[in-house]
Amino acid sequence: MSNTPGAKLHAHLQPAAGDHSADRYRKRPGEILDRLERGGHADPEDLRAGRITPDGHAVPFGKQKLQAEINKRWLSEEHQRVQAARGNPVAYGQQSPDLNDALQRFLRTQGARGNAAEGDLGAKAAAAQEYAAKLAAEYYKSAVSSQPSAATTKAEVAVAADSRLPTADDPRSAYLPTTRADMQARGWDQCDFVLVTGDAYVDHPSFANAVIGRVLEWAGFKVGILAQPDFRNPEAFRALGKPRLAFLVSAGNLDSNLNAYTAHKLPRSDDPYSPGGKPGRRPVRATIVYCNMLRRAFGKTPIIVGGIEASQRRFAHYDYWDDKVRRSVLLDSNADMLVFGMGEQQIVEIAHRLNAGESLHEINDVRGTCYVKKDITFLDTPAFVDRFGRPVSTLDYESLLPPKNEPAVTAGSGLPTSDLPLSRVQEFQTTGPDQIPAYRKNYARAFKIIFDQQDPVRGRPVVQRHGALHVVQLPPARHQSEQELDRWYDLPYTRLPHPDYARQGVPAWLTTQHSIITHRGCMGSCTFCAIWMHQGRTIQSRSIDSIEREAAGITRMPGFKGYISDVGGPTANMYGNYCTVQQTLGACKDRDCLLPDPCPALRQHLEKQLEMLRRVRAVPGVKKAFIASGIRHDMLIDAKTAGPQGERYIENLAAHHTSGHLKVAPEHLSDNVLAKMRKPGLHKYEEFKQRFIEASRRVGKEQYLVAYFVSSHPGCTMDEQIRLAEYFKRNNWSPEQVQDFIPTPMTPATAMFYSGLDPETGEYVYTPTTMREKRRQRALMQFGRPEFQGRVRKALREAGRTDLIGRHPGALVPPGNEEDWEDDNPARPAGIGSGPATMKKHNNPYRGKRPRR
């Protein structure tokens, strides 16, 4: 292991960093590179300055002034085309000849798909024009009046934002309907859509279901919210009646299994997304349960599923809580369509087309959706291939399953004997590639094929066969422009929980109520994280004006004390970042944006971030605006892409946006483990730590970093974990922010956990899979806690490191008894998890006690 500054961890990820010549990106037969169609957009700042063409190509210095004039005209035309082609009701309502021409071009592309008649598409356009006036009157009138014009003061902006809050006379009127009485108060007999969610209804832009509900309301549809219905009673799902168009189902902001159980499969004691934080208000596998209950109550009414749980389970996937590969959630839920990723664009288009009379089963050409088909010959038609590219088939679901009569582990296999098969990876700790059966290796291959197509620009349709049926995933939804993101975040959210929760409150809202989301996407590629699969690797940022308006609205919220808790996104310092290659040709398939060093094509717009933060701080009523969502420290110290602005950003961070502790995530110190995580080396964390402490001293503050570490990640052996514990000892650390790796669906690290192979390289990866191994590694990270020391002693003895047991300065734990649970998971709930099926009660050390979190 080498942690010196000269070490080149992840050097293989950018074999030709900065080489973005045309020869590196040759078009495949049948591939198109139209930006609007394939998902890209160019950076408006670079376009206005003339530094690039609309297609993303660099412009020499002597020609940039002329190019700037060309780009100015192009931007104006592009703005009109995007509005007309993407369902902006105001654009439809203006009836200008140019926009009508653009609309007709859009309708012609729709007709080329071959699945909808021109008459239906014409009806769709007519319907859009018909409701445009209504939308403009109901929503845009108030929105325009709240826009800060040249003569509008910041105080007036705040007052306008305050008008969105519910009134004392009618506190429910500002929210979407949740009961029949709410519908009647609005004069509704029936909803167009009923959104069934596993979260409490909080009308805040950080809650996904509130966003989708408000977006559909903006699009002119009647939306009702059915939050946390009693999943044991079909009648609870009839509360709002049958919707006119479809049910929308989401498990909530978190996967329901992750919400219910810890990394050690113990029940969680609370649910932050439920009223009062009480668990048990949503079922495990909520998407499946809700859909099946809706089928019982309403039969064949169309159902569309979405959210993080459905998105990450759209293909056959390894389920940590069942310890097996499950089929697509589309099949288990019996839903008609799945919307993956950030769903605003998809759901608006689907809603328009359903309203125009199309059947949900006929809509098979909306990017960012999945569906099930028996006959998939239409995927090879010229019209479909021209639009989406030729489909890619991944391995069948059946090839990922163990044989029906898989033999049990025998004495000659090198593993402990058992009456359970090797498919139960949490029962056995494999130590080499020869112990991995073929179907688990197939899982890594299947994941790699799926993974390579998850880009809006270069991605192609992916097909996976499940018996006689096929799961079809279209390419992800295109990147959203700054104007589009502003539109969604400027909708009239109350930013408050529904009045039904007034007495209990919703804990998750308490931590996010005064936060601002500035952008989406993450250029990092951490293998354990689902964000870059859900939001993408391309950064999509809001305008500074929109962020400033939201900050002004927060100042008028009840109970606001002047402190904005977070201004950020998946990674706070990626706001405004841009890469011309990503926008025009897609994220690089064979390179990483940030490893081993940030790519030369990356443009860190730190000056734009600093200006955005300055304007948020300057909003009247804001005392402090903190950054709590974490930063990517290696980007700020990179001399090539950050330069002197990186040091300025760090000092600004220390002076204005840190509440005493700043979150960073070095995750581990071992190069072997960091390579599997795709995280930068520890030497970069040490360098950033020194710079941050020095910057804090310059501004007269004593501040520290809160470092996050992950235990039992693929690639982490017991020796690696012991070295990490020694590092903590040398630095006098006692980390509280320890996360035990949880294999969530559709991440590269989960593929490593189940298959034992790195899906990128096909190489064997040692992975702690048994509960005993996972708990020992977790204990080593918190060796100072007395309740873990017995387990640490046993782990050290079995690893041959008894030199770390004693009372000398370098010892991790003092001498004492060794302790270990006989069962890998003694307190697991019945029917979930792995480990021996039975256990004598007197051997359970947690019997009658509340498990420690």
mmCIF file of N, CA, C and O in Angstrom, residues 557-640:
data_model
loop_
_atom_site.group_PDB
_atom_site.id
_atom_site.type_symbol
_atom_site.label_atom_id
_atom_site.label_comp_id
_atom_site.label_asym_id
_atom_site.label_seq_id
_atom_site.Cartn_x
_atom_site.Cartn_y
_atom_site.Cartn_z
ATOM 1 N N MET A 557 -40.690 31.241 6.603
ATOM 2 C CA MET A 557 -41.288 30.040 7.162
ATOM 3 C C MET A 557 -41.486 30.176 8.671
ATOM 4 O O MET A 557 -40.674 30.817 9.354
ATOM 5 N N PRO A 558 -42.531 29.559 9.204
ATOM 6 C CA PRO A 558 -42.721 29.588 10.667
ATOM 7 C C PRO A 558 -41.534 28.946 11.383
ATOM 8 O O PRO A 558 -41.054 27.870 10.982
ATOM 9 N N GLY A 559 -41.038 29.596 12.389
ATOM 10 C CA GLY A 559 -39.959 29.038 13.196
ATOM 11 C C GLY A 559 -38.571 29.228 12.631
ATOM 12 O O GLY A 559 -37.591 28.750 13.221
ATOM 13 N N PHE A 560 -38.419 29.929 11.508
ATOM 14 C CA PHE A 560 -37.085 30.140 10.949
ATOM 15 C C PHE A 560 -36.301 31.122 11.819
ATOM 16 O O PHE A 560 -36.785 32.215 12.134
ATOM 17 N N LYS A 561 -35.087 30.737 12.210
ATOM 18 C CA LYS A 561 -34.263 31.534 13.121
ATOM 19 C C LYS A 561 -33.089 32.212 12.422
ATOM 20 O O LYS A 561 -32.211 32.760 13.070
ATOM 21 N N GLY A 562 -33.047 32.109 11.108
ATOM 22 C CA GLY A 562 -31.966 32.759 10.382
ATOM 23 C C GLY A 562 -30.906 31.825 9.864
ATOM 24 O O GLY A 562 -29.942 32.283 9.237
ATOM 25 N N TYR A 563 -31.067 30.512 10.079
ATOM 26 C CA TYR A 563 -30.022 29.563 9.697
ATOM 27 C C TYR A 563 -30.535 28.592 8.642
ATOM 28 O O TYR A 563 -31.436 27.786 8.899
ATOM 29 N N ILE A 564 -29.978 28.662 7.436
ATOM 30 C CA ILE A 564 -30.269 27.690 6.389
ATOM 31 C C ILE A 564 -29.357 26.500 6.622
ATOM 32 O O ILE A 564 -28.130 26.625 6.631
ATOM 33 N N SER A 565 -29.959 25.326 6.817
ATOM 34 C CA SER A 565 -29.189 24.162 7.283
ATOM 35 C C SER A 565 -28.278 23.581 6.221
ATOM 36 O O SER A 565 -27.245 22.993 6.553
ATOM 37 N N ASP A 566 -28.627 23.745 4.943
ATOM 38 C CA ASP A 566 -27.786 23.153 3.897
ATOM 39 C C ASP A 566 -28.066 23.840 2.574
ATOM 40 O O ASP A 566 -29.225 24.060 2.206
ATOM 41 N N VAL A 567 -27.003 24.175 1.873
ATOM 42 C CA VAL A 567 -27.092 24.671 0.502
ATOM 43 C C VAL A 567 -26.208 23.746 -0.323
ATOM 44 O O VAL A 567 -24.980 23.857 -0.295
ATOM 45 N N GLY A 568 -26.818 22.801 -1.002
ATOM 46 C CA GLY A 568 -25.993 21.828 -1.719
ATOM 47 C C GLY A 568 -26.817 20.819 -2.478
ATOM 48 O O GLY A 568 -27.958 21.067 -2.850
ATOM 49 N N GLY A 569 -26.213 19.680 -2.699
ATOM 50 C CA GLY A 569 -26.843 18.590 -3.443
ATOM 51 C C GLY A 569 -26.151 17.301 -3.085
ATOM 52 O O GLY A 569 -25.634 17.161 -1.965
ATOM 53 N N PRO A 570 -26.105 16.334 -4.011
ATOM 54 C CA PRO A 570 -25.367 15.103 -3.707
ATOM 55 C C PRO A 570 -23.938 15.383 -3.253
ATOM 56 O O PRO A 570 -23.429 14.739 -2.348
ATOM 57 N N THR A 571 -23.280 16.345 -3.899
ATOM 58 C CA THR A 571 -21.968 16.838 -3.474
ATOM 59 C C THR A 571 -21.992 18.353 -3.641
ATOM 60 O O THR A 571 -22.134 18.855 -4.753
ATOM 61 N N ALA A 572 -21.843 19.079 -2.542
ATOM 62 C CA ALA A 572 -22.137 20.509 -2.557
ATOM 63 C C ALA A 572 -21.273 21.279 -3.538
ATOM 64 O O ALA A 572 -21.753 22.192 -4.219
ATOM 65 N N ASN A 573 -19.976 20.960 -3.636
ATOM 66 C CA ASN A 573 -19.085 21.767 -4.459
ATOM 67 C C ASN A 573 -19.067 21.358 -5.926
ATOM 68 O O ASN A 573 -18.179 21.749 -6.673
ATOM 69 N N MET A 574 -20.068 20.592 -6.363
ATOM 70 C CA MET A 574 -20.202 20.286 -7.787
ATOM 71 C C MET A 574 -21.201 21.204 -8.476
ATOM 72 O O MET A 574 -21.465 21.047 -9.674
ATOM 73 N N TYR A 575 -21.787 22.136 -7.749
ATOM 74 C CA TYR A 575 -22.730 23.061 -8.365
ATOM 75 C C TYR A 575 -22.066 23.810 -9.518
ATOM 76 O O TYR A 575 -20.972 24.359 -9.383
ATOM 77 N N GLY A 576 -22.731 23.816 -10.670
ATOM 78 C CA GLY A 576 -22.222 24.542 -11.826
ATOM 79 C C GLY A 576 -21.129 23.840 -12.594
ATOM 80 O O GLY A 576 -20.711 24.338 -13.647
ATOM 81 N N ASN A 577 -20.650 22.691 -12.112
ATOM 82 C CA ASN A 577 -19.580 21.992 -12.827
ATOM 83 C C ASN A 577 -20.077 21.504 -14.180
ATOM 84 O O ASN A 577 -21.252 21.174 -14.355
ATOM 85 N N TYR A 578 -19.165 21.395 -15.107
ATOM 86 C CA TYR A 578 -19.570 21.167 -16.483
ATOM 87 C C TYR A 578 -18.472 20.427 -17.239
ATOM 88 O O TYR A 578 -17.287 20.601 -16.977
ATOM 89 N N CYS A 579 -18.897 19.574 -18.169
ATOM 90 C CA CYS A 579 -17.960 18.874 -19.047
ATOM 91 C C CYS A 579 -18.590 18.800 -20.427
ATOM 92 O O CYS A 579 -19.689 18.246 -20.590
ATOM 93 N N THR A 580 -17.930 19.363 -21.435
ATOM 94 C CA THR A 580 -18.492 19.371 -22.781
ATOM 95 C C THR A 580 -18.632 17.962 -23.339
ATOM 96 O O THR A 580 -19.541 17.695 -24.128
ATOM 97 N N VAL A 581 -17.755 17.060 -22.949
ATOM 98 C CA VAL A 581 -17.843 15.687 -23.444
ATOM 99 C C VAL A 581 -19.122 15.029 -22.941
ATOM 100 O O VAL A 581 -19.842 14.368 -23.696
ATOM 101 N N GLN A 582 -19.434 15.209 -21.661
ATOM 102 C CA GLN A 582 -20.651 14.619 -21.106
ATOM 103 C C GLN A 582 -21.886 15.137 -21.807
ATOM 104 O O GLN A 582 -22.822 14.388 -22.089
ATOM 105 N N GLN A 583 -21.917 16.423 -22.098
ATOM 106 C CA GLN A 583 -23.120 17.018 -22.651
ATOM 107 C C GLN A 583 -23.357 16.605 -24.088
ATOM 108 O O GLN A 583 -24.520 16.465 -24.513
ATOM 109 N N THR A 584 -22.305 16.422 -24.857
ATOM 110 C CA THR A 584 -22.475 16.162 -26.278
ATOM 111 C C THR A 584 -22.323 14.700 -26.654
ATOM 112 O O THR A 584 -22.964 14.239 -27.590
ATOM 113 N N LEU A 585 -21.476 13.966 -25.934
ATOM 114 C CA LEU A 585 -21.218 12.574 -26.285
ATOM 115 C C LEU A 585 -21.513 11.604 -25.161
ATOM 116 O O LEU A 585 -21.404 10.397 -25.341
ATOM 117 N N GLY A 586 -21.872 12.112 -24.016
ATOM 118 C CA GLY A 586 -22.169 11.239 -22.881
ATOM 119 C C GLY A 586 -20.974 11.086 -21.962
ATOM 120 O O GLY A 586 -19.827 11.339 -22.344
ATOM 121 N N ALA A 587 -21.242 10.661 -20.723
ATOM 122 C CA ALA A 587 -20.159 10.417 -19.769
ATOM 123 C C ALA A 587 -19.252 9.304 -20.297
ATOM 124 O O ALA A 587 -19.720 8.304 -20.858
ATOM 125 N N CYS A 588 -17.959 9.488 -20.138
ATOM 126 C CA CYS A 588 -16.992 8.519 -20.665
ATOM 127 C C CYS A 588 -17.239 7.138 -20.073
ATOM 128 O O CYS A 588 -17.357 6.988 -18.861
ATOM 129 N N LYS A 589 -17.281 6.141 -20.938
ATOM 130 C CA LYS A 589 -17.569 4.792 -20.481
ATOM 131 C C LYS A 589 -16.344 4.137 -19.861
ATOM 132 O O LYS A 589 -16.468 3.318 -18.950
ATOM 133 N N ASP A 590 -15.157 4.476 -20.345
ATOM 134 C CA ASP A 590 -13.953 3.795 -19.880
ATOM 135 C C ASP A 590 -13.067 4.678 -19.021
ATOM 136 O O ASP A 590 -11.902 4.382 -18.810
ATOM 137 N N ARG A 591 -13.594 5.807 -18.538
ATOM 138 C CA ARG A 591 -12.800 6.691 -17.694
ATOM 139 C C ARG A 591 -13.653 7.211 -16.550
ATOM 140 O O ARG A 591 -14.875 7.223 -16.622
ATOM 141 N N ASP A 592 -12.988 7.672 -15.525
ATOM 142 C CA ASP A 592 -13.658 8.280 -14.387
ATOM 143 C C ASP A 592 -13.414 9.779 -14.417
ATOM 144 O O ASP A 592 -12.330 10.233 -14.784
ATOM 145 N N CYS A 593 -14.423 10.549 -14.016
ATOM 146 C CA CYS A 593 -14.302 12.012 -14.062
ATOM 147 C C CYS A 593 -13.265 12.550 -13.081
ATOM 148 O O CYS A 593 -12.645 13.584 -13.345
ATOM 149 N N LEU A 594 -13.089 11.874 -11.936
ATOM 150 C CA LEU A 594 -12.290 12.442 -10.851
ATOM 151 C C LEU A 594 -11.088 11.605 -10.464
ATOM 152 O O LEU A 594 -10.298 12.037 -9.616
ATOM 153 N N LEU A 595 -10.924 10.428 -11.018
ATOM 154 C CA LEU A 595 -9.840 9.544 -10.600
ATOM 155 C C LEU A 595 -8.953 9.185 -11.779
ATOM 156 O O LEU A 595 -9.451 8.987 -12.884
ATOM 157 N N PRO A 596 -7.611 9.113 -11.560
ATOM 158 C CA PRO A 596 -6.895 9.329 -10.302
ATOM 159 C C PRO A 596 -6.840 10.797 -9.894
ATOM 160 O O PRO A 596 -6.616 11.131 -8.746
ATOM 161 N N ASP A 597 -7.044 11.697 -10.881
ATOM 162 C CA ASP A 597 -7.150 13.130 -10.629
ATOM 163 C C ASP A 597 -8.308 13.655 -11.472
ATOM 164 O O ASP A 597 -8.702 13.025 -12.458
ATOM 165 N N PRO A 598 -8.886 14.801 -11.101
ATOM 166 C CA PRO A 598 -9.961 15.346 -11.924
ATOM 167 C C PRO A 598 -9.546 15.483 -13.381
ATOM 168 O O PRO A 598 -8.447 15.928 -13.694
ATOM 169 N N CYS A 599 -10.419 15.074 -14.287
ATOM 170 C CA CYS A 599 -10.123 15.063 -15.723
ATOM 171 C C CYS A 599 -9.906 16.493 -16.227
ATOM 172 O O CYS A 599 -10.618 17.418 -15.811
ATOM 173 N N PRO A 600 -8.940 16.698 -17.133
ATOM 174 C CA PRO A 600 -8.712 18.050 -17.666
ATOM 175 C C PRO A 600 -9.919 18.637 -18.384
ATOM 176 O O PRO A 600 -10.043 19.853 -18.503
ATOM 177 N N ALA A 601 -10.837 17.791 -18.859
ATOM 178 C CA ALA A 601 -12.033 18.311 -19.533
ATOM 179 C C ALA A 601 -13.054 18.863 -18.554
ATOM 180 O O ALA A 601 -13.996 19.545 -18.961
ATOM 181 N N LEU A 602 -12.895 18.576 -17.266
ATOM 182 C CA LEU A 602 -13.826 19.061 -16.243
ATOM 183 C C LEU A 602 -13.615 20.548 -15.996
ATOM 184 O O LEU A 602 -12.485 21.008 -15.852
ATOM 185 N N ARG A 603 -14.712 21.278 -15.929
ATOM 186 C CA ARG A 603 -14.652 22.707 -15.630
ATOM 187 C C ARG A 603 -15.340 22.951 -14.295
ATOM 188 O O ARG A 603 -16.554 22.820 -14.182
ATOM 189 N N GLN A 604 -14.555 23.272 -13.309
ATOM 190 C CA GLN A 604 -15.103 23.601 -11.994
ATOM 191 C C GLN A 604 -15.428 25.094 -11.956
ATOM 192 O O GLN A 604 -14.528 25.919 -11.889
ATOM 193 N N HIS A 605 -16.705 25.394 -11.982
ATOM 194 C CA HIS A 605 -17.121 26.794 -11.955
ATOM 195 C C HIS A 605 -17.218 27.260 -10.507
ATOM 196 O O HIS A 605 -18.295 27.588 -10.007
ATOM 197 N N LEU A 606 -16.072 27.296 -9.848
ATOM 198 C CA LEU A 606 -16.066 27.682 -8.437
ATOM 199 C C LEU A 606 -16.470 29.134 -8.242
ATOM 200 O O LEU A 606 -17.082 29.485 -7.225
ATOM 201 N N GLU A 607 -16.149 29.987 -9.217
ATOM 202 C CA GLU A 607 -16.551 31.385 -9.082
ATOM 203 C C GLU A 607 -18.075 31.507 -9.092
ATOM 204 O O GLU A 607 -18.654 32.343 -8.381
ATOM 205 N N LYS A 608 -18.741 30.651 -9.857
ATOM 206 C CA LYS A 608 -20.208 30.671 -9.869
ATOM 207 C C LYS A 608 -20.761 30.162 -8.538
ATOM 208 O O LYS A 608 -21.732 30.704 -8.004
ATOM 209 N N GLN A 609 -20.126 29.127 -7.977
ATOM 210 C CA GLN A 609 -20.550 28.624 -6.668
ATOM 211 C C GLN A 609 -20.385 29.698 -5.595
ATOM 212 O O GLN A 609 -21.272 29.888 -4.749
ATOM 213 N N LEU A 610 -19.255 30.391 -5.626
ATOM 214 C CA LEU A 610 -19.016 31.419 -4.618
ATOM 215 C C LEU A 610 -20.021 32.557 -4.737
ATOM 216 O O LEU A 610 -20.486 33.106 -3.737
ATOM 217 N N GLU A 611 -20.361 32.922 -5.972
ATOM 218 C CA GLU A 611 -21.353 33.971 -6.168
ATOM 219 C C GLU A 611 -22.719 33.521 -5.669
ATOM 220 O O GLU A 611 -23.459 34.297 -5.036
ATOM 221 N N MET A 612 -23.076 32.274 -5.942
ATOM 222 C CA MET A 612 -24.356 31.747 -5.461
ATOM 223 C C MET A 612 -24.415 31.767 -3.939
ATOM 224 O O MET A 612 -25.412 32.213 -3.340
ATOM 225 N N LEU A 613 -23.368 31.326 -3.283
ATOM 226 C CA LEU A 613 -23.350 31.318 -1.820
ATOM 227 C C LEU A 613 -23.379 32.733 -1.251
ATOM 228 O O LEU A 613 -24.025 32.994 -0.236
ATOM 229 N N ARG A 614 -22.687 33.662 -1.908
ATOM 230 C CA ARG A 614 -22.697 35.053 -1.435
ATOM 231 C C ARG A 614 -24.106 35.637 -1.499
ATOM 232 O O ARG A 614 -24.566 36.305 -0.566
ATOM 233 N N ARG A 615 -24.817 35.353 -2.571
ATOM 234 C CA ARG A 615 -26.163 35.905 -2.722
ATOM 235 C C ARG A 615 -27.145 35.273 -1.743
ATOM 236 O O ARG A 615 -28.077 35.930 -1.273
ATOM 237 N N VAL A 616 -26.955 33.997 -1.433
ATOM 238 C CA VAL A 616 -27.813 33.368 -0.428
ATOM 239 C C VAL A 616 -27.572 34.004 0.932
ATOM 240 O O VAL A 616 -28.516 34.291 1.684
ATOM 241 N N ARG A 617 -26.300 34.234 1.277
ATOM 242 C CA ARG A 617 -25.989 34.879 2.565
ATOM 243 C C ARG A 617 -26.564 36.284 2.650
ATOM 244 O O ARG A 617 -26.899 36.764 3.741
ATOM 245 N N ALA A 618 -26.677 36.946 1.492
ATOM 246 C CA ALA A 618 -27.119 38.337 1.478
ATOM 247 C C ALA A 618 -28.633 38.485 1.549
ATOM 248 O O ALA A 618 -29.126 39.616 1.668
ATOM 249 N N VAL A 619 -29.392 37.392 1.467
ATOM 250 C CA VAL A 619 -30.853 37.486 1.540
ATOM 251 C C VAL A 619 -31.243 38.015 2.917
ATOM 252 O O VAL A 619 -30.781 37.504 3.941
ATOM 253 N N PRO A 620 -32.077 39.055 2.984
ATOM 254 C CA PRO A 620 -32.493 39.595 4.294
ATOM 255 C C PRO A 620 -33.132 38.511 5.156
ATOM 256 O O PRO A 620 -34.005 37.774 4.700
ATOM 257 N N GLY A 621 -32.691 38.414 6.397
ATOM 258 C CA GLY A 621 -33.209 37.406 7.313
ATOM 259 C C GLY A 621 -32.328 36.192 7.452
ATOM 260 O O GLY A 621 -32.503 35.393 8.368
ATOM 261 N N VAL A 622 -31.354 36.006 6.550
ATOM 262 C CA VAL A 622 -30.437 34.862 6.615
ATOM 263 C C VAL A 622 -29.195 35.268 7.402
ATOM 264 O O VAL A 622 -28.465 36.189 7.019
ATOM 265 N N LYS A 623 -28.971 34.597 8.525
ATOM 266 C CA LYS A 623 -27.778 34.849 9.325
ATOM 267 C C LYS A 623 -26.610 33.978 8.870
ATOM 268 O O LYS A 623 -25.480 34.443 8.768
ATOM 269 N N LYS A 624 -26.909 32.704 8.638
ATOM 270 C CA LYS A 624 -25.892 31.753 8.206
ATOM 271 C C LYS A 624 -26.515 30.785 7.209
ATOM 272 O O LYS A 624 -27.679 30.410 7.334
ATOM 273 N N ALA A 625 -25.727 30.371 6.234
ATOM 274 C CA ALA A 625 -26.142 29.336 5.287
ATOM 275 C C ALA A 625 -25.051 28.270 5.286
ATOM 276 O O ALA A 625 -23.956 28.497 4.771
ATOM 277 N N PHE A 626 -25.349 27.132 5.893
ATOM 278 C CA PHE A 626 -24.338 26.090 6.071
ATOM 279 C C PHE A 626 -24.324 25.129 4.878
ATOM 280 O O PHE A 626 -25.298 25.009 4.135
ATOM 281 N N ILE A 627 -23.207 24.446 4.724
ATOM 282 C CA ILE A 627 -23.079 23.351 3.765
ATOM 283 C C ILE A 627 -22.956 22.073 4.576
ATOM 284 O O ILE A 627 -21.927 21.815 5.205
ATOM 285 N N ALA A 628 -24.035 21.305 4.596
ATOM 286 C CA ALA A 628 -24.076 20.080 5.399
ATOM 287 C C ALA A 628 -24.131 18.826 4.556
ATOM 288 O O ALA A 628 -24.070 17.728 5.096
ATOM 289 N N SER A 629 -24.255 18.962 3.244
ATOM 290 C CA SER A 629 -24.414 17.783 2.393
ATOM 291 C C SER A 629 -23.093 17.142 2.004
ATOM 292 O O SER A 629 -23.075 16.162 1.270
ATOM 293 N N GLY A 630 -21.985 17.692 2.478
ATOM 294 C CA GLY A 630 -20.691 17.084 2.194
ATOM 295 C C GLY A 630 -20.069 17.639 0.921
ATOM 296 O O GLY A 630 -20.756 18.156 0.039
ATOM 297 N N ILE A 631 -18.752 17.547 0.840
ATOM 298 C CA ILE A 631 -18.027 18.049 -0.329
ATOM 299 C C ILE A 631 -17.077 16.976 -0.835
ATOM 300 O O ILE A 631 -16.756 16.017 -0.129
ATOM 301 N N ARG A 632 -16.646 17.138 -2.056
ATOM 302 C CA ARG A 632 -15.637 16.260 -2.644
ATOM 303 C C ARG A 632 -14.296 16.978 -2.508
ATOM 304 O O ARG A 632 -13.947 17.862 -3.287
ATOM 305 N N HIS A 633 -13.543 16.585 -1.467
ATOM 306 C CA HIS A 633 -12.358 17.356 -1.093
ATOM 307 C C HIS A 633 -11.259 17.308 -2.137
ATOM 308 O O HIS A 633 -10.493 18.262 -2.290
ATOM 309 N N ASP A 634 -11.135 16.192 -2.882
ATOM 310 C CA ASP A 634 -10.035 16.073 -3.832
ATOM 311 C C ASP A 634 -10.178 17.049 -4.993
ATOM 312 O O ASP A 634 -9.184 17.424 -5.616
ATOM 313 N N MET A 635 -11.412 17.492 -5.295
ATOM 314 C CA MET A 635 -11.598 18.443 -6.384
ATOM 315 C C MET A 635 -11.054 19.819 -6.012
ATOM 316 O O MET A 635 -10.509 20.526 -6.862
ATOM 317 N N LEU A 636 -11.205 20.204 -4.750
ATOM 318 C CA LEU A 636 -10.830 21.556 -4.344
ATOM 319 C C LEU A 636 -9.324 21.762 -4.258
ATOM 320 O O LEU A 636 -8.857 22.898 -4.296
ATOM 321 N N ILE A 637 -8.572 20.682 -4.141
ATOM 322 C CA ILE A 637 -7.116 20.832 -4.036
ATOM 323 C C ILE A 637 -6.421 20.515 -5.355
ATOM 324 O O ILE A 637 -5.189 20.490 -5.411
ATOM 325 N N ASP A 638 -7.205 20.284 -6.418
ATOM 326 C CA ASP A 638 -6.604 19.959 -7.712
ATOM 327 C C ASP A 638 -6.124 21.242 -8.389
ATOM 328 O O ASP A 638 -6.917 22.159 -8.660
ATOM 329 N N ALA A 639 -4.828 21.301 -8.679
ATOM 330 C CA ALA A 639 -4.242 22.531 -9.207
ATOM 331 C C ALA A 639 -4.701 22.823 -10.630
ATOM 332 O O ALA A 639 -4.839 23.983 -11.020
ATOM 333 N N LYS A 640 -4.980 21.783 -11.431
ATOM 334 C CA LYS A 640 -5.299 21.991 -12.837
ATOM 335 C C LYS A 640 -6.721 22.500 -13.045
ATOM 336 O O LYS A 640 -6.962 23.395 -13.848
#
